[in-house]
mmCIF file of C-alpha atoms and ligand atoms in Angstrom:
data_model
loop_
_atom_site.group_PDB
_atom_site.id
_atom_site.type_symbol
_atom_site.label_atom_id
_atom_site.label_comp_id
_atom_site.label_asym_id
_atom_site.label_seq_id
_atom_site.Cartn_x
_atom_site.Cartn_y
_atom_site.Cartn_z
ATOM 1 C CA MET J 1420 -183.185 3.084 150.087
ATOM 2 C CA PRO J 1421 -185.432 2.162 147.173
ATOM 3 C CA SER J 1422 -185.237 4.704 144.387
ATOM 4 C CA ARG J 1423 -188.997 4.582 143.888
ATOM 5 C CA PRO J 1424 -191.761 4.970 146.431
ATOM 6 C CA VAL J 1425 -192.633 1.531 147.827
ATOM 7 C CA ARG J 1426 -196.251 2.434 148.172
ATOM 8 C CA ALA J 1427 -197.840 4.517 145.460
ATOM 9 C CA PRO J 1428 -199.785 7.600 146.516
ATOM 10 C CA ARG J 1429 -203.476 6.896 146.673
ATOM 11 C CA HIS J 1430 -204.292 8.907 143.575
ATOM 12 C CA ARG J 1431 -201.988 6.820 141.415
ATOM 13 C CA GLY J 1432 -204.244 4.658 139.237
ATOM 14 C CA ASP J 1433 -203.953 0.951 138.596
ATOM 15 C CA PRO J 1434 -202.393 0.305 135.169
ATOM 16 C CA ARG J 1435 -204.062 -3.109 135.000
ATOM 17 C CA LEU J 1436 -207.448 -1.462 134.600
ATOM 18 C CA PRO J 1437 -208.636 -0.626 131.098
ATOM 19 C CA ALA J 1438 -208.619 3.110 130.250
ATOM 20 C CA GLU J 1439 -212.421 3.312 130.632
ATOM 21 C CA ASP J 1440 -212.012 2.442 134.310
ATOM 22 C CA ARG J 1441 -209.294 4.977 134.968
ATOM 23 C CA LEU J 1442 -209.235 8.746 135.398
ATOM 24 C CA ALA J 1443 -208.709 11.736 133.139
ATOM 25 C CA ASP J 1444 -207.268 15.154 134.017
ATOM 26 C CA LEU J 1445 -208.919 17.564 131.591
ATOM 27 C CA HIS J 1446 -207.059 20.800 132.410
ATOM 28 C CA ALA J 1447 -203.268 21.254 132.347
ATOM 29 C CA HIS J 1448 -200.688 23.795 131.186
ATOM 30 C CA THR J 1449 -197.252 23.399 129.641
ATOM 31 C CA CYS J 1450 -194.284 25.700 129.113
ATOM 32 C CA PHE J 1451 -196.004 26.922 125.940
ATOM 33 C CA SER J 1452 -198.051 29.130 128.256
ATOM 34 C CA ASP J 1453 -197.434 29.508 131.988
ATOM 35 C CA GLY J 1454 -196.846 25.894 133.002
ATOM 36 C CA LEU J 1455 -193.408 24.639 133.955
ATOM 37 C CA PHE J 1456 -193.518 21.178 132.370
ATOM 38 C CA THR J 1457 -192.701 20.580 128.739
ATOM 39 C CA PRO J 1458 -195.440 18.683 126.886
ATOM 40 C CA GLU J 1459 -193.279 15.550 127.149
ATOM 41 C CA GLN J 1460 -192.796 15.946 130.903
ATOM 42 C CA LEU J 1461 -196.526 16.451 131.373
ATOM 43 C CA VAL J 1462 -197.307 13.257 129.480
ATOM 44 C CA GLU J 1463 -194.602 11.326 131.350
ATOM 45 C CA ARG J 1464 -196.111 12.524 134.596
ATOM 46 C CA ALA J 1465 -199.565 11.357 133.407
ATOM 47 C CA ARG J 1466 -198.026 7.992 132.559
ATOM 48 C CA TRP J 1467 -196.470 7.690 136.003
ATOM 49 C CA LEU J 1468 -199.847 8.436 137.571
ATOM 50 C CA ASN J 1469 -201.511 5.851 135.304
ATOM 51 C CA LEU J 1470 -204.063 8.387 134.146
ATOM 52 C CA ALA J 1471 -206.118 7.296 131.152
ATOM 53 C CA ALA J 1472 -205.900 10.745 129.585
ATOM 54 C CA VAL J 1473 -204.617 14.264 130.012
ATOM 55 C CA ALA J 1474 -205.866 17.389 128.256
ATOM 56 C CA VAL J 1475 -203.339 20.047 127.310
ATOM 57 C CA THR J 1476 -205.080 23.409 127.677
ATOM 58 C CA ASP J 1477 -202.550 26.206 127.407
ATOM 59 C CA HIS J 1478 -203.662 29.832 127.649
ATOM 60 C CA ASP J 1479 -204.424 31.205 124.157
ATOM 61 C CA THR J 1480 -202.039 28.911 122.279
ATOM 62 C CA VAL J 1481 -202.095 25.517 120.596
ATOM 63 C CA ALA J 1482 -198.336 25.474 119.996
ATOM 64 C CA GLY J 1483 -197.648 22.642 122.496
ATOM 65 C CA LEU J 1484 -200.291 20.244 121.214
ATOM 66 C CA GLU J 1485 -198.374 18.454 118.495
ATOM 67 C CA ARG J 1486 -195.516 17.575 120.849
ATOM 68 C CA ALA J 1487 -197.968 16.427 123.515
ATOM 69 C CA LEU J 1488 -199.810 14.186 121.045
ATOM 70 C CA VAL J 1489 -196.568 12.620 119.863
ATOM 71 C CA ALA J 1490 -195.510 11.964 123.469
ATOM 72 C CA GLY J 1491 -198.953 10.563 124.240
ATOM 73 C CA ARG J 1492 -198.688 8.031 121.440
ATOM 74 C CA ARG J 1493 -195.254 7.004 122.676
ATOM 75 C CA HIS J 1494 -196.383 6.522 126.279
ATOM 76 C CA GLY J 1495 -199.856 5.107 125.639
ATOM 77 C CA ILE J 1496 -201.570 8.125 127.200
ATOM 78 C CA GLU J 1497 -204.559 9.649 125.494
ATOM 79 C CA VAL J 1498 -203.788 13.337 124.978
ATOM 80 C CA VAL J 1499 -206.831 15.537 124.527
ATOM 81 C CA PRO J 1500 -205.983 18.619 122.460
ATOM 82 C CA GLY J 1501 -207.304 21.780 124.037
ATOM 83 C CA VAL J 1502 -206.823 25.475 124.670
ATOM 84 C CA GLU J 1503 -207.928 27.872 127.415
ATOM 85 C CA MET J 1504 -209.159 31.158 125.973
ATOM 86 C CA SER J 1505 -209.248 34.385 127.969
ATOM 87 C CA CYS J 1506 -212.517 36.268 127.811
ATOM 88 C CA GLY J 1507 -214.219 39.081 129.622
ATOM 89 C CA ALA J 1508 -217.797 38.965 130.850
ATOM 90 C CA ASP J 1509 -219.341 41.726 132.915
ATOM 91 C CA GLY J 1510 -215.873 43.195 133.471
ATOM 92 C CA VAL J 1511 -214.285 40.054 134.917
ATOM 93 C CA ASP J 1512 -211.816 37.554 133.460
ATOM 94 C CA VAL J 1513 -213.537 34.394 132.338
ATOM 95 C CA HIS J 1514 -211.737 31.406 130.831
ATOM 96 C CA ILE J 1515 -213.280 29.154 128.214
ATOM 97 C CA LEU J 1516 -211.766 25.785 127.435
ATOM 98 C CA GLY J 1517 -211.901 24.580 123.852
ATOM 99 C CA TYR J 1518 -211.388 20.856 123.212
ATOM 100 C CA TYR J 1519 -210.784 19.021 119.944
ATOM 101 C CA LEU J 1520 -210.415 22.157 117.823
ATOM 102 C CA ASP J 1521 -209.125 21.748 114.352
ATOM 103 C CA PHE J 1522 -205.798 23.106 115.564
ATOM 104 C CA ALA J 1523 -203.816 22.848 112.323
ATOM 105 C CA ASP J 1524 -206.299 25.154 110.565
ATOM 106 C CA ARG J 1525 -204.581 28.217 109.058
ATOM 107 C CA ASP J 1526 -207.186 30.763 110.143
ATOM 108 C CA LEU J 1527 -207.086 29.355 113.643
ATOM 109 C CA LEU J 1528 -203.301 29.636 113.801
ATOM 110 C CA ALA J 1529 -203.417 33.199 112.467
ATOM 111 C CA PHE J 1530 -205.935 34.081 115.165
ATOM 112 C CA PHE J 1531 -203.746 32.679 117.950
ATOM 113 C CA ASP J 1532 -200.762 34.541 116.486
ATOM 114 C CA LYS J 1533 -202.723 37.760 116.962
ATOM 115 C CA LEU J 1534 -203.494 36.873 120.575
ATOM 116 C CA PHE J 1535 -199.818 36.043 121.108
ATOM 117 C CA ALA J 1536 -198.811 39.517 119.872
ATOM 118 C CA ALA J 1537 -201.510 41.178 121.998
ATOM 119 C CA ARG J 1538 -200.160 39.380 125.073
ATOM 120 C CA GLU J 1539 -196.672 40.663 124.355
ATOM 121 C CA GLN J 1540 -197.959 44.213 123.940
ATOM 122 C CA ARG J 1541 -199.785 43.962 127.244
ATOM 123 C CA ALA J 1542 -196.729 42.635 129.081
ATOM 124 C CA ARG J 1543 -194.643 45.480 127.641
ATOM 125 C CA THR J 1544 -197.205 47.952 128.982
ATOM 126 C CA MET J 1545 -196.944 46.334 132.423
ATOM 127 C CA VAL J 1546 -193.160 46.729 132.256
ATOM 128 C CA GLU J 1547 -193.587 50.432 131.422
ATOM 129 C CA LYS J 1548 -195.924 50.891 134.359
ATOM 130 C CA LEU J 1549 -193.525 49.094 136.678
ATOM 131 C CA ARG J 1550 -190.682 51.291 135.506
ATOM 132 C CA ALA J 1551 -192.812 54.398 136.026
ATOM 133 C CA HIS J 1552 -193.135 53.191 139.633
ATOM 134 C CA GLY J 1553 -189.367 52.931 139.932
ATOM 135 C CA VAL J 1554 -189.072 49.157 139.509
ATOM 136 C CA ALA J 1555 -185.939 48.263 137.557
ATOM 137 C CA VAL J 1556 -187.293 45.571 135.271
ATOM 138 C CA ASP J 1557 -186.939 45.459 131.495
ATOM 139 C CA TRP J 1558 -188.863 43.752 128.733
ATOM 140 C CA PRO J 1559 -185.955 41.324 128.075
ATOM 141 C CA ASP J 1560 -186.256 40.123 131.704
ATOM 142 C CA VAL J 1561 -189.883 39.204 131.033
ATOM 143 C CA ALA J 1562 -189.123 37.751 127.613
ATOM 144 C CA ARG J 1563 -186.464 35.561 129.213
ATOM 145 C CA ALA J 1564 -188.948 34.341 131.845
ATOM 146 C CA ALA J 1565 -191.471 33.529 129.118
ATOM 147 C CA GLY J 1566 -188.915 31.693 126.990
ATOM 148 C CA GLY J 1567 -191.017 31.998 123.835
ATOM 149 C CA ALA J 1568 -194.303 31.082 125.528
ATOM 150 C CA ALA J 1569 -197.560 33.020 125.291
ATOM 151 C CA VAL J 1570 -196.623 35.639 127.875
ATOM 152 C CA GLY J 1571 -198.805 36.299 130.904
ATOM 153 C CA ARG J 1572 -198.634 37.799 134.346
ATOM 154 C CA PRO J 1573 -196.902 34.718 135.797
ATOM 155 C CA HIS J 1574 -193.895 35.500 133.583
ATOM 156 C CA VAL J 1575 -193.896 39.147 134.637
ATOM 157 C CA ALA J 1576 -194.043 37.927 138.245
ATOM 158 C CA GLN J 1577 -191.114 35.601 137.670
ATOM 159 C CA ALA J 1578 -189.067 38.421 136.137
ATOM 160 C CA LEU J 1579 -189.839 40.586 139.184
ATOM 161 C CA VAL J 1580 -188.525 37.838 141.466
ATOM 162 C CA GLU J 1581 -185.430 37.368 139.303
ATOM 163 C CA VAL J 1582 -184.504 41.056 139.336
ATOM 164 C CA ARG J 1583 -185.133 40.970 143.113
ATOM 165 C CA ALA J 1584 -187.901 43.547 143.009
ATOM 166 C CA VAL J 1585 -190.021 41.205 145.147
ATOM 167 C CA PRO J 1586 -189.248 38.109 147.231
ATOM 168 C CA SER J 1587 -191.924 35.825 145.753
ATOM 169 C CA LEU J 1588 -194.433 35.349 142.952
ATOM 170 C CA GLU J 1589 -197.285 35.925 145.401
ATOM 171 C CA GLU J 1590 -195.754 39.214 146.433
ATOM 172 C CA ALA J 1591 -195.387 40.235 142.768
ATOM 173 C CA PHE J 1592 -199.135 39.756 142.298
ATOM 174 C CA ARG J 1593 -200.031 41.363 145.610
ATOM 175 C CA ARG J 1594 -197.801 44.405 145.293
ATOM 176 C CA TRP J 1595 -197.695 45.027 141.534
ATOM 177 C CA ILE J 1596 -199.742 43.036 139.038
ATOM 178 C CA GLY J 1597 -202.781 41.621 140.854
ATOM 179 C CA TYR J 1598 -206.180 42.918 139.726
ATOM 180 C CA ASP J 1599 -206.160 45.899 142.079
ATOM 181 C CA SER J 1600 -202.432 46.616 141.948
ATOM 182 C CA PRO J 1601 -200.661 49.596 140.333
ATOM 183 C CA ALA J 1602 -199.023 47.866 137.341
ATOM 184 C CA TYR J 1603 -201.960 45.645 136.388
ATOM 185 C CA VAL J 1604 -203.004 45.922 132.756
ATOM 186 C CA PRO J 1605 -206.145 44.171 131.545
ATOM 187 C CA LYS J 1606 -205.732 41.678 128.760
ATOM 188 C CA TYR J 1607 -207.291 41.946 125.350
ATOM 189 C CA ARG J 1608 -210.497 40.084 126.004
ATOM 190 C CA LEU J 1609 -212.857 38.296 123.699
ATOM 191 C CA SER J 1610 -216.512 38.199 124.607
ATOM 192 C CA PRO J 1611 -217.792 34.740 125.620
ATOM 193 C CA GLU J 1612 -219.843 34.724 122.402
ATOM 194 C CA GLU J 1613 -216.708 35.323 120.326
ATOM 195 C CA ALA J 1614 -214.744 32.570 122.075
ATOM 196 C CA VAL J 1615 -217.565 30.032 121.993
ATOM 197 C CA GLY J 1616 -218.288 30.930 118.354
ATOM 198 C CA PHE J 1617 -214.625 30.566 117.464
ATOM 199 C CA ILE J 1618 -214.379 27.159 119.161
ATOM 200 C CA LYS J 1619 -217.515 25.825 117.503
ATOM 201 C CA GLU J 1620 -216.544 27.231 114.095
ATOM 202 C CA HIS J 1621 -213.362 25.223 114.402
ATOM 203 C CA ARG J 1622 -215.370 22.159 115.348
ATOM 204 C CA GLY J 1623 -214.363 22.122 118.974
ATOM 205 C CA VAL J 1624 -216.249 21.703 122.233
ATOM 206 C CA ALA J 1625 -216.544 24.767 124.518
ATOM 207 C CA VAL J 1626 -216.484 24.458 128.310
ATOM 208 C CA VAL J 1627 -216.512 27.253 130.896
ATOM 209 C CA ALA J 1628 -213.398 26.878 133.080
ATOM 210 C CA HIS J 1629 -213.476 27.124 136.919
ATOM 211 C CA PRO J 1630 -216.804 29.016 137.049
ATOM 212 C CA GLY J 1631 -216.740 28.999 140.845
ATOM 213 C CA ILE J 1632 -213.917 31.529 141.050
ATOM 214 C CA TYR J 1633 -215.283 34.395 138.999
ATOM 215 C CA ARG J 1634 -215.527 37.598 140.918
ATOM 216 C CA ARG J 1635 -219.093 38.149 139.803
ATOM 217 C CA GLU J 1636 -221.812 35.530 139.907
ATOM 218 C CA SER J 1637 -223.215 36.703 136.569
ATOM 219 C CA ALA J 1638 -219.984 35.845 134.706
ATOM 220 C CA HIS J 1639 -220.477 32.111 134.277
ATOM 221 C CA LEU J 1640 -224.165 32.581 133.575
ATOM 222 C CA LEU J 1641 -223.192 34.823 130.673
ATOM 223 C CA THR J 1642 -220.917 32.109 129.271
ATOM 224 C CA ILE J 1643 -223.742 29.596 129.548
ATOM 225 C CA ALA J 1644 -225.965 32.039 127.667
ATOM 226 C CA ALA J 1645 -223.180 32.333 125.079
ATOM 227 C CA GLY J 1646 -223.665 28.655 124.303
ATOM 228 C CA VAL J 1647 -220.946 26.639 126.033
ATOM 229 C CA ASP J 1648 -221.314 22.873 125.749
ATOM 230 C CA GLY J 1649 -220.075 22.087 129.226
ATOM 231 C CA ILE J 1650 -219.088 23.268 132.691
ATOM 232 C CA GLU J 1651 -215.852 22.509 134.550
ATOM 233 C CA ALA J 1652 -217.352 21.451 137.877
ATOM 234 C CA TRP J 1653 -214.236 19.931 139.477
ATOM 235 C CA HIS J 1654 -211.313 22.298 139.936
ATOM 236 C CA PRO J 1655 -208.808 22.801 142.794
ATOM 237 C CA ASP J 1656 -210.164 26.289 143.516
ATOM 238 C CA HIS J 1657 -213.756 25.065 143.807
ATOM 239 C CA THR J 1658 -215.361 24.451 147.168
ATOM 240 C CA PRO J 1659 -217.596 21.372 147.469
ATOM 241 C CA ASP J 1660 -220.490 23.812 147.332
ATOM 242 C CA ASP J 1661 -219.226 25.332 144.042
ATOM 243 C CA THR J 1662 -219.039 21.852 142.554
ATOM 244 C CA ASP J 1663 -222.573 21.028 143.725
ATOM 245 C CA ARG J 1664 -223.927 24.239 142.199
ATOM 246 C CA MET J 1665 -222.165 23.600 138.905
ATOM 247 C CA ILE J 1666 -223.409 20.018 138.662
ATOM 248 C CA GLU J 1667 -226.934 21.289 139.235
ATOM 249 C CA LEU J 1668 -226.488 24.068 136.665
ATOM 250 C CA ALA J 1669 -225.212 21.555 134.108
ATOM 251 C CA ARG J 1670 -228.149 19.275 134.764
ATOM 252 C CA LYS J 1671 -230.665 22.092 134.319
ATOM 253 C CA ASN J 1672 -229.038 23.283 131.105
ATOM 254 C CA ARG J 1673 -228.227 19.802 129.774
ATOM 255 C CA LEU J 1674 -224.501 20.520 129.629
ATOM 256 C CA LEU J 1675 -221.471 18.263 129.831
ATOM 257 C CA LEU J 1676 -219.385 18.128 133.009
ATOM 258 C CA THR J 1677 -215.601 18.238 133.122
ATOM 259 C CA GLY J 1678 -212.833 18.645 135.687
ATOM 260 C CA GLY J 1679 -209.092 18.870 136.035
ATOM 261 C CA SER J 1680 -206.144 19.961 138.128
ATOM 262 C CA ASP J 1681 -205.259 23.137 136.169
ATOM 263 C CA CYS J 1682 -201.684 21.952 136.761
ATOM 264 C CA HIS J 1683 -199.078 24.651 136.130
ATOM 265 C CA GLY J 1684 -196.271 22.405 137.349
ATOM 266 C CA GLY J 1685 -195.783 24.399 140.524
ATOM 267 C CA ARG J 1686 -195.776 27.915 139.111
ATOM 268 C CA LYS J 1687 -199.158 28.823 140.488
ATOM 269 C CA LYS J 1688 -199.874 29.443 144.133
ATOM 270 C CA GLY J 1689 -200.926 26.332 146.020
ATOM 271 C CA LYS J 1690 -198.774 24.234 143.684
ATOM 272 C CA VAL J 1691 -201.477 21.935 142.421
ATOM 273 C CA TYR J 1692 -200.054 19.026 140.505
ATOM 274 C CA LEU J 1693 -201.247 16.906 137.659
ATOM 275 C CA GLY J 1694 -203.868 14.335 138.569
ATOM 276 C CA GLU J 1695 -204.895 16.001 141.820
ATOM 277 C CA VAL J 1696 -208.300 16.702 140.325
ATOM 278 C CA THR J 1697 -209.619 14.213 137.792
ATOM 279 C CA VAL J 1698 -212.862 12.864 136.381
ATOM 280 C CA PRO J 1699 -213.866 9.289 135.532
ATOM 281 C CA TYR J 1700 -213.222 8.424 131.909
ATOM 282 C CA LYS J 1701 -216.925 8.460 131.033
ATOM 283 C CA TYR J 1702 -216.954 12.283 131.256
ATOM 284 C CA LEU J 1703 -214.196 12.421 128.678
ATOM 285 C CA ALA J 1704 -216.074 9.883 126.549
ATOM 286 C CA ALA J 1705 -219.083 12.240 126.452
ATOM 287 C CA LEU J 1706 -216.853 15.196 125.529
ATOM 288 C CA LYS J 1707 -215.236 13.151 122.807
ATOM 289 C CA ARG J 1708 -218.563 12.027 121.351
ATOM 290 C CA LEU J 1709 -219.635 15.650 120.965
ATOM 291 C CA GLY J 1710 -216.257 16.518 119.427
ATOM 292 C CA ARG J 1711 -216.665 13.705 116.899
ATOM 293 C CA ARG J 1712 -220.181 14.814 116.018
ATOM 294 C CA ARG J 1713 -218.906 18.331 115.352
ATOM 295 C CA ARG J 1714 -216.189 17.057 113.058
ATOM 296 C CA ASN J 1715 -218.492 14.871 110.947
HETATM 297 P P1 AMP W 2614 -202.975 36.575 132.952
HETATM 298 O O1 AMP W 2614 -203.817 35.553 132.221
HETATM 299 O O2 AMP W 2614 -201.750 36.961 132.214
HETATM 300 O O3 AMP W 2614 -203.782 37.746 133.437
HETATM 301 O O4 AMP W 2614 -202.434 35.831 134.256
HETATM 302 C C1 AMP W 2614 -203.336 35.063 135.002
HETATM 303 C C2 AMP W 2614 -202.606 33.831 135.483
HETATM 304 O O5 AMP W 2614 -201.772 34.229 136.567
HETATM 305 C C3 AMP W 2614 -203.524 32.767 136.046
HETATM 306 O O6 AMP W 2614 -203.884 31.820 135.064
HETATM 307 C C4 AMP W 2614 -202.662 32.126 137.095
HETATM 308 O O7 AMP W 2614 -201.857 31.132 136.459
HETATM 309 C C5 AMP W 2614 -201.737 33.227 137.568
HETATM 310 N N1 AMP W 2614 -202.100 33.902 138.833
HETATM 311 C C6 AMP W 2614 -203.153 34.696 139.061
HETATM 312 N N2 AMP W 2614 -203.126 35.191 140.327
HETATM 313 C C7 AMP W 2614 -202.018 34.688 140.909
HETATM 314 C C8 AMP W 2614 -201.404 34.819 142.203
HETATM 315 N N3 AMP W 2614 -201.941 35.592 143.146
HETATM 316 N N4 AMP W 2614 -200.242 34.160 142.424
HETATM 317 C C9 AMP W 2614 -199.694 33.399 141.468
HETATM 318 N N5 AMP W 2614 -200.216 33.233 140.239
HETATM 319 C C10 AMP W 2614 -201.358 33.861 139.953
HETATM 320 FE FE1 FE W 2615 -202.250 30.151 134.115
HETATM 321 FE FE1 FE W 2616 -207.910 29.442 133.963
HETATM 322 ZN ZN1 ZN W 2617 -205.836 26.826 133.341
#
């Protein structure tokens, strides 16, 4: 038996093509938030797929970027530094991607430290609620699941599976920590204006993430009004119709288009993997041009 697949899966790119003719995945998570891959593993995976580029966009943290950039240089993969910021618009969770931020800036790091602490406080409150409902889970169980990452509900879900309170991550969300479940606690949320302002102040490019999935139609319109530079039109949770609508919206508002797999390395339901949603390199080139303009 050959140790490698004889025929590459169709979405594996051709390494003989120059980067401009290959694909970029502009949305992926690492173990610094709720992804399972280390930054190095993510980049190695991108290399195996012959992607031209991969963006690292962890939830509310830039802590994995340096390692990803180093790995990218080693493997000849362009790593796009990014972050995915949690916001609230019209009472629903909205995510805004920030690319090319000046991520070594001290004020920026202090700001993300605050968000990190707020996430921990929120997870502790969820643990208290769970305990009040008779679930025997402790903060150290969640901390262990997070392993030093910016903690989120996926880590709480994992802890619930590990202490055998539920059989699966899906069940943890359904029974306990999903939006309408008894131990759900809303996150500290920035307004879209705050997040977009923060990204632009730090010379980054702001893009509304997976606008097709927001539970209220007004939510992505509010982020567009808040001044995002682009719209993520291609995402695994988008229907073809969502993508069509977003392309049209971007055209009308003269916004950039992006797309990506939102790979969590198998932690998220549906197990979408790196490179399953990509965009041609020219979309990244446009993003990069705007990023450069902001920095000059
Ligand atoms: P948080 O940002 O802490 O509120 O957690 C939201 C994250 O949980 C999302 O980014 C997904 O990664 C994950 N998630 C949301 N709903 C589910 C679900 N039903 N099953 C598994 N993961 C989920
Ligand atoms: Fe996530
Ligand atoms: Fe998201
Ligand atoms: Zn994401």
